[in-house]
XYZ file of C-alpha atoms in Angstrom:
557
model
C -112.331 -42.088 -38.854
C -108.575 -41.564 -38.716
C -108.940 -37.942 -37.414
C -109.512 -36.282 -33.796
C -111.548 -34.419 -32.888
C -110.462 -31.091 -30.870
C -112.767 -29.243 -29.099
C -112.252 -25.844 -28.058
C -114.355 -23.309 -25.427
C -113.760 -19.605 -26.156
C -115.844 -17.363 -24.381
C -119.805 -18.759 -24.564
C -119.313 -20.133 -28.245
C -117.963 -23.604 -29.051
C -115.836 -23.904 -31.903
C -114.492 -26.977 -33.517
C -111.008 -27.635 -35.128
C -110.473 -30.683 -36.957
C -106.714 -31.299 -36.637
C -105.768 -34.312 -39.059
C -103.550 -36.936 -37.319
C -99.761 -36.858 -38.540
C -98.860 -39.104 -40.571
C -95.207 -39.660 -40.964
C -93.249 -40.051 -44.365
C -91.730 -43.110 -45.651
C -88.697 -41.484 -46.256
C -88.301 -39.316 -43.410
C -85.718 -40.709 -40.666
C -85.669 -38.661 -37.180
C -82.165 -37.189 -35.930
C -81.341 -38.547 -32.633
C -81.887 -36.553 -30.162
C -78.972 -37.743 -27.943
C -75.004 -38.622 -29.161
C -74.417 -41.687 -30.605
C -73.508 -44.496 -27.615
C -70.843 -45.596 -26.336
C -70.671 -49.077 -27.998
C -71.539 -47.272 -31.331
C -68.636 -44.988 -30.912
C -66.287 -48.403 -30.487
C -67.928 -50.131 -33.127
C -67.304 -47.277 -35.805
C -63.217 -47.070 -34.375
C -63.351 -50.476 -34.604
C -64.204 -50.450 -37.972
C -61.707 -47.699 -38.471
C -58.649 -49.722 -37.192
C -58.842 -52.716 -37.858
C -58.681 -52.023 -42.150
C -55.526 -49.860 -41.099
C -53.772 -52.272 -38.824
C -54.178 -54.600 -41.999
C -52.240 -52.477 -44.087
C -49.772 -51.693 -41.448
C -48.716 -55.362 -41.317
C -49.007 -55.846 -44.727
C -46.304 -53.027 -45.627
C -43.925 -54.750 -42.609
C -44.359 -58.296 -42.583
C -44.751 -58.490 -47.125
C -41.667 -60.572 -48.003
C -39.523 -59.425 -44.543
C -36.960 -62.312 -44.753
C -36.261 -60.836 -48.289
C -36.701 -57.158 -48.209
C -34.182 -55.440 -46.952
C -32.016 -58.111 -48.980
C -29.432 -60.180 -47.007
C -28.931 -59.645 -43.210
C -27.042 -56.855 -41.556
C -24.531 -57.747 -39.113
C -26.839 -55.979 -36.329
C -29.487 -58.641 -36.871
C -27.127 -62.016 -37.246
C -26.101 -61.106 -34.035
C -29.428 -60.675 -32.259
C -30.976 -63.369 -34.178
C -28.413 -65.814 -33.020
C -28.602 -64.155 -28.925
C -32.467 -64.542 -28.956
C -31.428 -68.333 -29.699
C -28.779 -68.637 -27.266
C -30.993 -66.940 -24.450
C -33.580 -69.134 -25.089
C -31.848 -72.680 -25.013
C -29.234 -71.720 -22.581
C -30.235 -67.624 -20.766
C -26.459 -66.884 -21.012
C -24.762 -65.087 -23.880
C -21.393 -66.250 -25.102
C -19.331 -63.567 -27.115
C -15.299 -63.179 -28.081
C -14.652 -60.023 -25.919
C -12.430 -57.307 -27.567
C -9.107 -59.106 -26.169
C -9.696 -62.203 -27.869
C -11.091 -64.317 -24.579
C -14.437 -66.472 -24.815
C -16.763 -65.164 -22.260
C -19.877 -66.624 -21.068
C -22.474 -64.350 -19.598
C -24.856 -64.746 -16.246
C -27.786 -65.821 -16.268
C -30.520 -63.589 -17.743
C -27.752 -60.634 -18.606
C -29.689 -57.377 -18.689
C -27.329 -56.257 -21.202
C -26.099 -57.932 -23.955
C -22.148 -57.897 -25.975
C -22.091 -57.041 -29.585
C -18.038 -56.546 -30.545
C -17.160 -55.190 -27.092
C -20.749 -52.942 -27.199
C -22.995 -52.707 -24.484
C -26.406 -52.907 -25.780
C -30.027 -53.741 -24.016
C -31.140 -57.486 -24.869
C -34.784 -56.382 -24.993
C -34.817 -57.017 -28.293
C -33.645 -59.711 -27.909
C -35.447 -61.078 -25.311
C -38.735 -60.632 -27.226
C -37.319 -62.704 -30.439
C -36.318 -65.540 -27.946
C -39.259 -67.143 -28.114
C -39.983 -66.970 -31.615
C -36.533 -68.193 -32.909
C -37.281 -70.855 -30.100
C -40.268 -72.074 -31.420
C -39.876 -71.299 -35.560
C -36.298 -71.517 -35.928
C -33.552 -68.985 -36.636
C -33.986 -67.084 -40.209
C -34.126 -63.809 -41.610
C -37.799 -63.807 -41.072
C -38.121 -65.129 -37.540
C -35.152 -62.502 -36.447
C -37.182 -59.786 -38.303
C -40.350 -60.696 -36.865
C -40.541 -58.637 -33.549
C -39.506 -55.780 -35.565
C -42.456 -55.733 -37.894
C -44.735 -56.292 -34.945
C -43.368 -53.515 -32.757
C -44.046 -51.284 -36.063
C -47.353 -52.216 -36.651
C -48.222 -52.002 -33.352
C -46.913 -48.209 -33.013
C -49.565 -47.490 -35.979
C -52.162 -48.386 -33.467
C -50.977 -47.178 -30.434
C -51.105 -43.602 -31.980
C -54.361 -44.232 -32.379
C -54.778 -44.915 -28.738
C -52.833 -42.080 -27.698
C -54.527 -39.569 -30.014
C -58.292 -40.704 -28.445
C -57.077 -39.418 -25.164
C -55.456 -36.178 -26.166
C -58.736 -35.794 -28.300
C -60.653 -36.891 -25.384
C -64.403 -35.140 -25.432
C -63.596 -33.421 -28.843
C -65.712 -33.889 -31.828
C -63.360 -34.777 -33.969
C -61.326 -37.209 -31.819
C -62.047 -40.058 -33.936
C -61.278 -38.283 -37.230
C -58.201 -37.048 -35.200
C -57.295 -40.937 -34.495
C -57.684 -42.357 -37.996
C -55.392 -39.683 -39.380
C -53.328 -40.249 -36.607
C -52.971 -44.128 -37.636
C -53.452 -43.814 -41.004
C -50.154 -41.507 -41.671
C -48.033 -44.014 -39.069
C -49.750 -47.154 -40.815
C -47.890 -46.473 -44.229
C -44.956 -43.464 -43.262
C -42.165 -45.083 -45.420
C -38.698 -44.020 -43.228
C -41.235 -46.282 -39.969
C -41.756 -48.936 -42.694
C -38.038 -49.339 -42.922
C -36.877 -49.855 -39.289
C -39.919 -51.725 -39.307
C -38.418 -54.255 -41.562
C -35.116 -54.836 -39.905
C -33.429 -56.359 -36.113
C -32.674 -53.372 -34.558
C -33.660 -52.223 -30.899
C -34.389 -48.965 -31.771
C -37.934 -49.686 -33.285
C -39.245 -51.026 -30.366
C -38.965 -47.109 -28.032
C -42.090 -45.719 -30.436
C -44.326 -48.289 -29.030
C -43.635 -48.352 -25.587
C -43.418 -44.914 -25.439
C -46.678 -44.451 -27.056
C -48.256 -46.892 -25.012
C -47.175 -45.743 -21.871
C -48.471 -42.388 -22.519
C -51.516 -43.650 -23.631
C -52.229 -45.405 -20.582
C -50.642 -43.062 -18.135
C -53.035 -40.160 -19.846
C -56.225 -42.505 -19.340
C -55.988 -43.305 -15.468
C -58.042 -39.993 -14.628
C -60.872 -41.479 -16.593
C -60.142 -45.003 -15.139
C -62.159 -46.437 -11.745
C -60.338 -46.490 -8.671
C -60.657 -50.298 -8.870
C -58.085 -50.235 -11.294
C -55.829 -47.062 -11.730
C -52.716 -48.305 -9.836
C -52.103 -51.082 -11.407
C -52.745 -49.376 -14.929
C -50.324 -46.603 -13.695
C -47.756 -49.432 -12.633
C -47.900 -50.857 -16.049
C -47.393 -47.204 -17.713
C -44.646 -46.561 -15.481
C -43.070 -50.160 -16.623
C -43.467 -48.978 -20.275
C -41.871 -45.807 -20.060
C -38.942 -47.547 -18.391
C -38.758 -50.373 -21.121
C -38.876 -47.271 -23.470
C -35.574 -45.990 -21.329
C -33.971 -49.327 -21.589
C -34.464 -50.132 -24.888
C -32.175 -47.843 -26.835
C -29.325 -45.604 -25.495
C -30.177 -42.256 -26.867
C -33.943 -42.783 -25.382
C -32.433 -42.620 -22.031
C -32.269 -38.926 -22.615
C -34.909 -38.543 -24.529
C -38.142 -40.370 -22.942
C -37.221 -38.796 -19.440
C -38.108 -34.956 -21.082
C -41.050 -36.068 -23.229
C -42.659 -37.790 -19.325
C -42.025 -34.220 -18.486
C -43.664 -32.970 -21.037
C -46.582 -35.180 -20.080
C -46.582 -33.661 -16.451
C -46.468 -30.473 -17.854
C -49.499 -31.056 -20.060
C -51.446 -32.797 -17.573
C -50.876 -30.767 -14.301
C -49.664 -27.173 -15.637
C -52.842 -26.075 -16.458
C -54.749 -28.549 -14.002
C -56.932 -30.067 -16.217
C -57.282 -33.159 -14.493
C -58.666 -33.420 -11.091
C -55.542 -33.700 -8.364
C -57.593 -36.802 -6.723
C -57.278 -39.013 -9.797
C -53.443 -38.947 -9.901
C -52.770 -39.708 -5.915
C -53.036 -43.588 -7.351
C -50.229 -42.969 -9.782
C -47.439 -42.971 -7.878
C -46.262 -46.790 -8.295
C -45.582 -45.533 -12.100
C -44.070 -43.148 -10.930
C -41.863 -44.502 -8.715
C -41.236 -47.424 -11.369
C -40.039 -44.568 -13.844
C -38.288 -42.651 -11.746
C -36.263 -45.271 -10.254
C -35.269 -46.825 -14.014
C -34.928 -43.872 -15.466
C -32.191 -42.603 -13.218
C -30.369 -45.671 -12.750
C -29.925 -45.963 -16.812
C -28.962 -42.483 -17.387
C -26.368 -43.036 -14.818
C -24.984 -46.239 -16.390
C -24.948 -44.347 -19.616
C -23.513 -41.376 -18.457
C -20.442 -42.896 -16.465
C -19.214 -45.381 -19.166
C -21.819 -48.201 -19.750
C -22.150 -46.943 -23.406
C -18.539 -46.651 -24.731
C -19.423 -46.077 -28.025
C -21.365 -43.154 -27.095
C -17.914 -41.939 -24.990
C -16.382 -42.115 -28.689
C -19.113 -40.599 -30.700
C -20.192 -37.930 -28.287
C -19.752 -33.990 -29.509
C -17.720 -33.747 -26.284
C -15.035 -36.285 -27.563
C -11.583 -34.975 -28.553
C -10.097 -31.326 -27.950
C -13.374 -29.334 -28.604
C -14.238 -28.842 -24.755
C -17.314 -27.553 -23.466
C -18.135 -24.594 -25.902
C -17.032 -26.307 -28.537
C -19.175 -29.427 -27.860
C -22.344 -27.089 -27.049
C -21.588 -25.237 -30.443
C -21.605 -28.651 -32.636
C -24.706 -29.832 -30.501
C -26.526 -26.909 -31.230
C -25.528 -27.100 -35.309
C -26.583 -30.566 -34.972
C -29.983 -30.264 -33.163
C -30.890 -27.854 -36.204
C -30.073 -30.498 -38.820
C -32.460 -32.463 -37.577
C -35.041 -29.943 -38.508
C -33.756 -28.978 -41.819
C -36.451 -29.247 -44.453
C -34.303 -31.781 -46.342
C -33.958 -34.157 -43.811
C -37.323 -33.889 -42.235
C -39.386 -33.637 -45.695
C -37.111 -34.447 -48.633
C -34.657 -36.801 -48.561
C -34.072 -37.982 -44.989
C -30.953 -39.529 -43.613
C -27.801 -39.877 -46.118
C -27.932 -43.653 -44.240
C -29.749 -46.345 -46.781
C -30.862 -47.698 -44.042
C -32.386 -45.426 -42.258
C -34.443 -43.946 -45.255
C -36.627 -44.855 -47.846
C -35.818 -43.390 -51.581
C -38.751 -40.426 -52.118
C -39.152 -39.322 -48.386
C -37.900 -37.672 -45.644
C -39.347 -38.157 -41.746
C -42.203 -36.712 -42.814
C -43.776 -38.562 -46.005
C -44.054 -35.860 -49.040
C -47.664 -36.178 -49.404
C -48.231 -35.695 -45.226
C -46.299 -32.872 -45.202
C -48.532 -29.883 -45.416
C -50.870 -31.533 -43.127
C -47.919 -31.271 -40.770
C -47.094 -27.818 -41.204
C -50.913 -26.993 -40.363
C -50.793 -29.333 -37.069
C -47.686 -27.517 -36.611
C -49.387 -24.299 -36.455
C -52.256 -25.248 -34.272
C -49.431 -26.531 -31.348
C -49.228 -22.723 -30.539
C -52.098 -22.812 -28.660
C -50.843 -23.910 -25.654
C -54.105 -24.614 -23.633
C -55.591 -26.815 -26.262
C -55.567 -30.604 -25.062
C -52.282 -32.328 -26.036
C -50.416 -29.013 -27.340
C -47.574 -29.080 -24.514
C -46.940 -32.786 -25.135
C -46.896 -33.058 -28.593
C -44.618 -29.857 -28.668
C -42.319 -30.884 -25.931
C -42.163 -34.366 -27.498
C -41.000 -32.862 -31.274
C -37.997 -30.595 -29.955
C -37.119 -33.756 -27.060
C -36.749 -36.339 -30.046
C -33.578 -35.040 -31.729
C -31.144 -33.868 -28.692
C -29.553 -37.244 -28.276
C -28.894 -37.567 -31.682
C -27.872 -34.145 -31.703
C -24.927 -35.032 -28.686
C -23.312 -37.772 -31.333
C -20.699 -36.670 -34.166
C -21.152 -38.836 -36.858
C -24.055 -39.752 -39.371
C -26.107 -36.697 -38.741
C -28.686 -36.039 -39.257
C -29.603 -39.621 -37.651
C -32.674 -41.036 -38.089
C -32.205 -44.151 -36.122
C -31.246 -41.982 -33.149
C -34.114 -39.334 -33.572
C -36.414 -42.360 -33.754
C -38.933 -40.916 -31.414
C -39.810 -38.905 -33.755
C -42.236 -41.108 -34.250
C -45.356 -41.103 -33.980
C -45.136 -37.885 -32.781
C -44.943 -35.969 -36.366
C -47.875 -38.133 -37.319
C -49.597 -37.285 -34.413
C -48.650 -33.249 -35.383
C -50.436 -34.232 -38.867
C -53.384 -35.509 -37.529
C -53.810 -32.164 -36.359
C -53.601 -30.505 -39.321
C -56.147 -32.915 -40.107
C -58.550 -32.025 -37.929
C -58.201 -28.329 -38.656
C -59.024 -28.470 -42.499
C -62.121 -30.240 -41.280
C -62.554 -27.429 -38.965
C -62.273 -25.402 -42.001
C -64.308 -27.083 -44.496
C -65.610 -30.663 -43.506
C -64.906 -33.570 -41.839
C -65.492 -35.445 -45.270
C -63.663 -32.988 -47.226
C -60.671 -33.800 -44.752
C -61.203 -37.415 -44.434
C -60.701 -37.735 -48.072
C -58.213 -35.417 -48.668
C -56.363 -37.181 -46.016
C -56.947 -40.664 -47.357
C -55.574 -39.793 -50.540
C -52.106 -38.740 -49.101
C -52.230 -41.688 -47.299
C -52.824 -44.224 -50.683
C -49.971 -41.874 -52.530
C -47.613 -42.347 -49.935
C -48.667 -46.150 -49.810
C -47.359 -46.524 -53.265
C -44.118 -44.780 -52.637
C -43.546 -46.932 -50.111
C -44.304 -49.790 -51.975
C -42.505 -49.039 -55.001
C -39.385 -47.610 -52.787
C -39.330 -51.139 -51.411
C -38.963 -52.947 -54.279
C -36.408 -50.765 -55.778
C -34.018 -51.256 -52.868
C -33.566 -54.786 -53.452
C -31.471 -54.078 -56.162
C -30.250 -50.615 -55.007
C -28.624 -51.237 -51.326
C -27.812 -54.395 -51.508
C -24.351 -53.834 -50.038
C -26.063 -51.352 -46.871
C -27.360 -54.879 -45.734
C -23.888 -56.562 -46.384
C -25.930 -59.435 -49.251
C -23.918 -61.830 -50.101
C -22.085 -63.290 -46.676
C -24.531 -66.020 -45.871
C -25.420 -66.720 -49.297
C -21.626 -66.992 -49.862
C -21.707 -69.596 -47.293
C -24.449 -71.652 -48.342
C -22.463 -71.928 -51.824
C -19.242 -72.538 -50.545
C -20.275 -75.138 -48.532
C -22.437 -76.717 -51.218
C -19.351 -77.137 -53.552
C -17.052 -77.848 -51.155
C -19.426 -80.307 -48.440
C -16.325 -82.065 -46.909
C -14.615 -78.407 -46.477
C -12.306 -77.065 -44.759
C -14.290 -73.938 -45.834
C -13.844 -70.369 -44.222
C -15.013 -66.867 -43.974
C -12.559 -64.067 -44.517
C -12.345 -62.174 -41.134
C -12.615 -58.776 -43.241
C -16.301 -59.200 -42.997
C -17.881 -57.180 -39.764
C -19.121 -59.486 -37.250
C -17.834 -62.610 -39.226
C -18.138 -65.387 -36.384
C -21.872 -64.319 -35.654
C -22.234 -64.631 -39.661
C -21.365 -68.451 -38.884
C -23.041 -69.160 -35.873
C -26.414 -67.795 -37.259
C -25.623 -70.331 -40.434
C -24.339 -72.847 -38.814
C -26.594 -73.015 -35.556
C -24.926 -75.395 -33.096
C -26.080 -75.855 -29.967
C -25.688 -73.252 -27.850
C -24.376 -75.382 -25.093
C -21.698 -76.531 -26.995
C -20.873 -72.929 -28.279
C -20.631 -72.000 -24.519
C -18.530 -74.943 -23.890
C -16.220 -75.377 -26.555
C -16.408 -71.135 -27.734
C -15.034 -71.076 -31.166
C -14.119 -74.239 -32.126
C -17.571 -75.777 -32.440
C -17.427 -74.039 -35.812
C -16.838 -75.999 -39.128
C -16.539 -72.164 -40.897
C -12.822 -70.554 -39.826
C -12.255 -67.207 -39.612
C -10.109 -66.409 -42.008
C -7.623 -63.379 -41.254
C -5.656 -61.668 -44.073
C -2.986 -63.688 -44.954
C -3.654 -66.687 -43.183
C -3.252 -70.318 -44.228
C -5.930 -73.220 -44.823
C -5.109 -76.391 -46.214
C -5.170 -77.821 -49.683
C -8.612 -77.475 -51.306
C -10.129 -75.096 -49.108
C -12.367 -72.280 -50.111
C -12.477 -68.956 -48.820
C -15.461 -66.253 -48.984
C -14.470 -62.870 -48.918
C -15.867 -59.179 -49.808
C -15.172 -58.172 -53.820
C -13.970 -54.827 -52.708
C -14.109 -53.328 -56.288
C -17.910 -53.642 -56.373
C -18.622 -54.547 -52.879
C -19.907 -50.904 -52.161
C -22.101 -50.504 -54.784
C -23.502 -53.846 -55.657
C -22.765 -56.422 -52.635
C -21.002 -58.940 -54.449
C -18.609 -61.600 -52.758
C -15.816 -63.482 -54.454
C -15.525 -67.212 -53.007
C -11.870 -68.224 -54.073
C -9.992 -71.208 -53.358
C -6.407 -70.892 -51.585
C -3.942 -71.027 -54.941
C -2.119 -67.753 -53.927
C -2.697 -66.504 -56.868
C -4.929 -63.620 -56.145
C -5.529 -63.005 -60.017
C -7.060 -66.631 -60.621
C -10.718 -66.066 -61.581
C -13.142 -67.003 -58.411
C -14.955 -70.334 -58.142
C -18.024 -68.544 -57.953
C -18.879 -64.933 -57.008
C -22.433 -64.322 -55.259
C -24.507 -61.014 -56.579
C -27.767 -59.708 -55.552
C -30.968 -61.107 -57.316
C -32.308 -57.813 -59.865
């Protein structure tokens, strides 16, 4: 009848309760009783990242062959290595006497202009100069991907120092989200240069060294052996990250052991990263230390007369620049091209989340609080030991993620205080103000720093040689890095470049003062306006320097 019937003895009476049967609303949904699974945890960080790693490639890889305009003599040169390394393995440079040398085979570090470098870089773009070709977008390309690939390796790295909190995935997203569209990241993002790629495989190796506790036995050493290889590429990469990475590992073995919060057991497998580290580590700090970066001999606080005090004096001067309000929030480096117009380090609209997830780094015993601290105050001493251009943010790169990471703390803290959606969307709307900063920032540098990214030499070329096809055409040597300008626009076979060395070039080098025949034409820098707008003059060879120029090349507005 659709109802039980209940009966109940009490004492020598019988009594009868009808108790109707439930019935349960249409509307009414039952909380489960247990934590979401596994596989739904993935599937809603899944659905987190992948909308953010979208927007992290969009902001590097929009229009990268165009934006930064021209091609900065950095990235000729590694764009026309990568090619020689992968047709031939061997470099061929002009060494600082004037002599054509050819490298070894596979040289673990490369010659720009007499400078030791690492060829990591450009290793990595071998392969896709190789196999696309040799522009401003293929010699870009590993940049933009080590950059978006940082965003989600913060990610990564923030789910393990959130591990078994709450709010770890809220903590992840922000920590993503701010790297995903921080404009100064965006900008070495979007240009050759080394440096970009330290961020990732730091952040990666961290990540994976601070998941082996959770990891079976089955596989822990050879995860470890792979963390231990990225924190060594992160060494090798870029000079001032051989001082650097080595105290933010030890800030890593002060967070995981100093207050024992893994189990001793789990990290007896870890030694062959260890020993990997260890044994890279010291080798490169030794090669930088006794003369394998000269330029870092010249630039160092030590140079000159100051001696020791003095040196320890500017360093510590310096190391406080790099926290100065106006470098790390406002305006960031003085360098165009190490900073975005409307943003420091630290995006404006991140900011106070910062200063909160600075705050919460006082409690030490809270997962991740040693690391993230040690990491902040490790990323500016190298920069700090240089005398020129600082604040530098190319130098203090490693400063990323690790401010973002700082934010996503303050983050998680308003949603400690209020709510997790209250902070979520709070958070999301610095993120989409800072995206159109960025955005807008980008744009307006096309006509703004034209010059930073010297515009105008290979355009020059490609109009010199189109009205004069027969030549003799040349480049004047007054440009930096002038014969790697014409290899990268000329492209000849890297055999023959090892072979013949200079002379395979149609382009001359053009020193002030020097002779070409009849009819040539010459491109050289418009120093009146070179500065400010990039502008070169191609002239022909009349002698008379106040003829009008055949044509003069300007950046598009």
């Amino acid at each position: 009848m659709g109802e039980d019937f209940v009966a109940v003895k009490a004492r020598t009476s019988v009594r009868i309760r009808i108790v109707p049967e439930p019935v349960a609303h249409p509307h009414w949904r039952a909380m489960p009783s247990q934590p979401p699974s596994e596989s739904a945890y993935t599937a809603t960080l899944l659905r987190i990242a992948v909308p953010l790693l979208l927007v992290a490639a969009a902001l590097r890889f929009w229009s990268l062959g165009s934006v930064p305009p021209g091609l900065f003599r950095d990235e000729v040169e590694k764009g026309w290595t990568a090619l020689e390394l992968w047709q031939t393995g061997r470099q061929g440079y002009v060494a600082t006497d004037g002599t054509f040398v050819v490298s070894r085979l596979l040289p673990v570090f490369t010659d720009a202009v007499g400078v030791k470098t690492s060829a990591v870089y450009q290793y990595m773009t071998a392969p896709v100069v190789g196999l696309f070709g040799l522009s401003p977008f293929t010699t870009r390309f590993v940049a933009a991907l080590a950059g978006t690939l940082t965003a989600l390796m913060a990610m990564l790295l923030a789910l393990q120092l959130a591990r078994g909190e709450p709010k770890a995935a809220l903590f992840a997203a922000a920590a993503m989200a701010f790297c995903a569209v921080s404009p100064t990241h965006v900008l070495f993002s979007r240009w050759a240069q080394q440096g970009v790629t330290v961020p990732l495989f730091l952040t990666a190796g961290l990540a994976l060294a601070m998941s082996l506790p959770a990891m079976g036995e089955r596989h822990r050493r050879a995860a470890a052996a792979l963390a231990g290889l990225l924190l060594a590429l992160a060494c090798y990469a870029y000079a001032p990250a051989r001082l650097v990475v080595p105290l933010v590992v030890g800030g890593l073995l002060l967070e995981l052991r100093l207050w024992r919060r893994e189990p001793a057991a789990a990290w007896r497998f870890a030694w062959p990263g260890a020993a990997i580290f260890a044994v890279a580590a010291c080798a490169l700090v030794v090669f930088t230390l006794t003369g394998g970066s000269e330029r870092l001999g010249r630039i160092s606080v030590f140079a000159g007369d100051r001696g020791v005090a003095g040196g320890a004096l500017h360093f510590v001067a310096n190391y406080a620049k790099h926290f100065d309000p106006r470098f790390l929030f406002l305006f960031g480096d003085a360098n165009p091209r190490h900073a975005m117009p409307l943003a420091g380090i630290v995006a404006w609209a991140e900011t106070p989340f910062f200063l909160a997830g600075l705050a919460t780094l006082a409690n030490l015993r809270r997962r991740g609080s040693v690391l993230l601290l040690v990491w902040l105050l490790a990323a500016p001493v190298a920069a700090a030991l240089t005398n020129d251009g600082v604040p530098h943010a190319l130098r203090s790169i490693l400063l990323f993620p690790v401010v973002h990471l700082i934010a996503a703390r303050g983050v998680v803290l308003l949603a400690e205080r209020t709510s997790p959606r209250v902070a979520a969307t709070c958070a999301g709307a610095c993120c989409l103000a800072t995206l159109a900063l960025c955005v807008v920032a980008m744009k307006t540098k096309v006509a703004r720093d034209a010059a930073s990214w010297q515009y105008g030499v290979l355009e020059a070329m490609d109009a010199m040689w189109r009205a004069n096809p027969q030549g003799p055409n040349a480049l004047g040597a007054e440009v930096p890095y002038a014969h790697y300008y014409v290899l990268f626009f000329e492209r000849p076979s890297a055999a023959a470049w090892h072979e013949e060395g200079p002379a395979v070039l149609r382009t001359a080098i053009l020193a002030p003062g020097g002779t070409m025949p009849e009819g040539a034409l010459v491109a050289r820098p418009n120093y009146d306006l070179f500065g400010r707008a990039g502008e070169l003059d191609v002239r022909g060879l009349s002698g008379d320097e106040t003829a009008p120029p055949v044509m003069t090349i300007r950046p598009a507005r």
